[in-house]
Each structure stands twice: as structure tokens, then as C-alpha cells.
XYZ file of C-alpha atoms in Angstrom:
244
model
C -26.998 -116.960 87.260
C -30.207 -115.130 88.039
C -32.652 -117.114 90.181
C -35.662 -115.976 88.172
C -38.262 -117.897 90.170
C -37.160 -116.472 93.512
C -36.773 -112.964 92.104
C -40.178 -112.954 90.459
C -41.923 -114.278 93.580
C -40.208 -111.656 95.725
C -40.911 -108.679 93.479
C -44.417 -109.676 92.370
C -45.416 -110.200 96.001
C -44.009 -106.774 96.892
C -46.204 -105.191 94.225
C -49.292 -106.444 96.113
C -51.368 -106.926 92.967
C -55.145 -106.702 93.395
C -56.125 -107.536 89.775
C -58.995 -105.040 89.912
C -58.478 -103.883 86.325
C -61.766 -102.317 85.321
C -61.241 -101.581 81.631
C -59.550 -99.353 79.091
C -59.794 -95.599 79.614
C -59.809 -93.051 76.781
C -58.396 -89.549 76.765
C -61.912 -88.153 77.231
C -62.295 -90.215 80.441
C -64.583 -92.914 79.148
C -63.981 -96.520 80.185
C -64.582 -99.579 78.025
C -65.204 -102.567 80.290
C -63.218 -105.743 79.760
C -65.877 -108.346 79.112
C -65.069 -112.054 79.346
C -63.048 -112.624 76.172
C -60.100 -114.815 77.189
C -57.682 -113.040 74.838
C -58.473 -109.687 76.420
C -58.024 -111.088 79.917
C -54.733 -112.687 78.898
C -53.497 -109.258 77.844
C -54.554 -107.866 81.237
C -52.480 -110.427 83.130
C -49.513 -109.763 80.853
C -49.780 -106.042 81.691
C -49.911 -106.879 85.390
C -46.686 -108.902 85.081
C -44.742 -106.355 82.987
C -43.571 -104.012 85.806
C -42.135 -106.948 87.783
C -40.245 -108.233 84.731
C -38.690 -104.839 84.129
C -37.764 -104.478 87.790
C -36.035 -107.867 87.783
C -34.039 -106.838 84.730
C -33.111 -103.439 86.144
C -31.974 -104.881 89.502
C -29.821 -107.511 87.764
C -28.193 -105.364 85.088
C -30.265 -106.828 82.263
C -32.538 -105.495 79.539
C -35.986 -106.632 78.438
C -37.037 -107.389 74.877
C -40.768 -107.806 74.287
C -42.205 -109.902 71.474
C -42.497 -107.822 68.322
C -45.192 -109.974 66.701
C -48.351 -111.455 68.188
C -47.448 -115.109 67.624
C -43.744 -114.860 68.412
C -42.067 -116.432 71.440
C -41.473 -115.448 74.157
C -43.515 -112.595 75.629
C -40.387 -111.260 77.371
C -36.693 -111.916 76.854
C -34.292 -110.995 79.676
C -30.692 -110.575 78.521
C -27.466 -108.674 79.046
C -27.487 -107.647 75.387
C -28.562 -109.083 72.039
C -25.364 -111.159 71.791
C -26.076 -112.849 75.141
C -26.193 -116.653 74.744
C -27.797 -117.164 78.169
C -31.042 -115.353 77.554
C -34.109 -116.032 79.719
C -37.495 -116.565 78.086
C -40.620 -115.609 80.028
C -44.076 -116.460 78.722
C -47.348 -115.480 80.411
C -50.129 -118.076 80.245
C -53.701 -117.862 81.496
C -56.644 -120.179 81.835
C -59.862 -120.325 83.821
C -61.459 -122.958 86.011
C -65.063 -123.543 86.999
C -64.175 -123.794 90.711
C -61.096 -124.141 92.904
C -61.189 -127.963 92.853
C -61.071 -128.085 89.036
C -58.004 -129.283 87.174
C -56.588 -127.000 84.502
C -54.122 -127.154 81.647
C -52.333 -124.739 79.332
C -50.872 -124.698 75.859
C -47.131 -124.074 75.922
C -46.285 -123.063 72.375
C -45.745 -124.902 69.141
C -43.741 -128.079 68.740
C -43.111 -127.653 65.001
C -41.669 -124.143 65.195
C -38.561 -122.925 67.054
C -37.706 -126.138 68.895
C -37.207 -127.732 65.458
C -36.299 -124.661 63.386
C -34.591 -122.371 65.834
C -35.407 -119.092 64.061
C -39.087 -119.846 63.377
C -41.608 -117.683 65.283
C -39.110 -116.655 67.948
C -37.437 -113.349 68.804
C -33.872 -114.728 68.999
C -32.377 -118.104 68.003
C -33.719 -120.800 70.314
C -30.195 -122.002 71.173
C -29.513 -118.612 72.812
C -32.103 -119.223 75.543
C -30.608 -120.848 78.633
C -33.894 -120.883 80.572
C -37.603 -120.861 79.727
C -40.120 -119.803 82.361
C -43.896 -119.757 82.437
C -45.838 -117.353 84.635
C -49.287 -118.877 84.837
C -52.532 -117.314 85.990
C -55.653 -119.291 86.863
C -58.922 -117.490 87.461
C -62.634 -118.129 87.756
C -65.061 -116.437 85.425
C -67.835 -114.300 86.911
C -71.281 -114.440 85.416
C -72.179 -110.997 84.077
C -75.710 -110.261 82.949
C -75.194 -107.978 79.949
C -73.485 -105.083 81.757
C -72.912 -101.821 79.889
C -69.761 -101.778 77.765
C -69.023 -98.082 78.190
C -68.859 -96.095 81.428
C -68.114 -92.551 82.466
C -65.157 -92.217 84.833
C -67.494 -91.195 87.660
C -69.029 -94.696 87.490
C -65.729 -96.522 87.976
C -66.922 -98.335 91.095
C -69.929 -99.711 89.196
C -67.848 -101.563 86.604
C -67.975 -105.291 87.313
C -64.869 -107.452 87.157
C -65.282 -110.427 84.796
C -63.023 -112.700 86.894
C -62.265 -113.562 90.506
C -60.166 -115.883 92.711
C -56.929 -115.367 90.796
C -53.997 -117.656 91.563
C -50.559 -117.704 89.961
C -47.399 -119.745 89.706
C -43.982 -119.515 88.107
C -42.365 -122.659 86.713
C -39.836 -123.857 84.200
C -41.602 -124.735 80.972
C -40.229 -128.265 80.597
C -41.158 -129.095 84.188
C -44.897 -128.486 83.601
C -45.074 -129.815 80.046
C -47.157 -132.928 79.410
C -46.864 -135.555 76.694
C -50.043 -134.686 74.781
C -50.728 -131.957 72.278
C -52.447 -128.979 73.808
C -55.318 -127.983 71.550
C -57.341 -129.577 68.815
C -55.591 -129.848 65.465
C -52.956 -127.208 66.212
C -49.376 -128.266 66.855
C -49.111 -126.996 70.411
C -47.380 -128.588 73.373
C -49.846 -129.339 76.122
C -49.077 -128.863 79.796
C -49.850 -131.336 82.517
C -53.470 -131.393 83.650
C -53.501 -130.616 87.318
C -54.257 -128.420 90.268
C -52.471 -125.204 91.220
C -49.985 -127.029 93.469
C -49.038 -129.390 90.635
C -47.876 -126.387 88.637
C -46.227 -124.687 91.594
C -44.368 -127.911 92.390
C -43.418 -128.380 88.708
C -44.834 -131.900 88.694
C -44.333 -132.742 85.018
C -43.351 -136.219 83.771
C -40.082 -135.440 81.965
C -36.761 -136.369 83.554
C -34.875 -133.464 82.005
C -35.142 -130.601 79.541
C -33.214 -132.738 77.068
C -35.826 -135.481 77.248
C -38.616 -132.906 76.888
C -37.020 -131.490 73.731
C -36.264 -134.904 72.283
C -39.866 -135.958 72.825
C -41.482 -132.917 71.227
C -38.983 -132.600 68.399
C -39.927 -136.095 67.273
C -43.633 -136.030 68.114
C -45.839 -136.652 65.082
C -48.253 -133.898 64.144
C -51.035 -136.283 63.069
C -52.365 -139.517 64.537
C -51.128 -141.274 61.400
C -47.590 -140.005 61.987
C -47.718 -141.082 65.637
C -48.953 -144.613 64.905
C -46.057 -147.002 64.982
C -43.828 -144.393 66.631
C -45.175 -143.106 69.941
C -48.222 -141.347 71.398
C -47.095 -140.839 74.990
C -43.986 -140.726 77.137
C -43.929 -144.431 77.966
C -44.017 -145.316 74.278
C -41.419 -142.642 73.538
C -38.941 -144.141 75.987
C -39.395 -147.553 74.389
C -39.024 -146.001 70.924
C -35.849 -144.160 71.969
C -34.292 -147.336 73.363
C -34.890 -149.062 70.028
C -33.027 -146.253 68.231
C -29.831 -146.920 70.163
């Protein structure tokens, strides 16, 4: 079985990424700067990762399938072919921190979609994925005082980067998942809240992937649904014991 974590670390390190992506260039050599929109920056980090993903696949006799729709999981599927029942899911996640000593967290996808209905919002049936990996990027925003949004190519060096101090990790999804929803009223799994090393060390609270799935498959979407059932992992374990 492919050791995805080791392979990604080896290849991504070899690529010696500098992250100095300045913008989007047009055929007439004009450059649109990135700005600070988090969705745009997320797309930048996904582009940075893509060559390493394809190299891993090529070196291991696999193919890559990229998500065909914006909200479909995962960003990349590594597989021998479409009939492969040991596919590898790779999702790229990004977030920013105010300084290096800040804790961060991520959202890790929905808990009412494919983990409950295995064809919902996913490229292939969920049961065909043997592994799920997260490549996470953490960066600090730079304060930009209304820079121009359009540059001539000759002014490339003048284009400011909207981020700095980029760090990354690669971890199995269930090993960094937390027991709280990840964002507002949306049904997203939240990660642990921690420092970079917590994610690199995969310091999540679940004992196994099976426990992670059991927890989030039964997690209530609303506070009303969670009352009397469970709201955290300690309560879940008590609830599960009562079901036996």
C-alpha cells in the first residue's frame, strides 16, 4: 500500500516551493494580483500541491481524478482505475493565523453528505476510499494598503504577496478531526483546534476511524437534535455504551 504521507513529504520537499505566486497572467502579459480573498488563496495552494500529487501517482502506477464540481469531495482521488476499491482521497485545506503562536482550525467536509449517503457530493462511492488525507496550509495575512489590482509584466517584482510565513502538514482526516461542528449553521465536521505540531502529530481525540465515522454519522445537526443524545465525544461514548 502506498505510504502517501511519506511520499508527499518527500516529493513536495524536493519541489522546494517558495509560494511566491504573484497573480494571474493574461495572454497580453497583464497580471491581476491575488488580493486577500481566502477562496482565491485556497485555490493558489491547491495549484501548488497539484504537481506533487500527479508525481506521486505517476511514480506508483496510479492515476489522478480531480473533483468535477466545486463542492464535491475530494480535491484529488488517487487510484489504479475507476474500479479500484482502495482509492485514496486527498483534500487541500487552508486557514490563516494572526501570528505563529495562534491556534487554528479547519472545516473537514460535511457530516450529512457522503459519510451518511455514500454517493452524495463525492466523486466515487465513499466505501471505495481506503484512505483520506488532508494537506493543510497555514499562513499569515499581510496588510496591504490598497495596492493596484492590475500590473504590467515588467512590474512583476512590485506585486506584493498577500500572505507570508506559510507552514504545511499532511495528516489522515480522522486523526485531526474534532468533536464539534466546524462552521456556524452549516453541517461541517470541525478539526481540532491547535498549533501546527498538533496537526503534524495527528493529535485528534478519536481512537479509530470507525469511532470517528460512528460519531459523525450520528451527530445531530441542530442543538435540539443533540440534546438528550450527545454534544461531545465523552457524551458520545456514554451514549454508545447505552445502545449496546
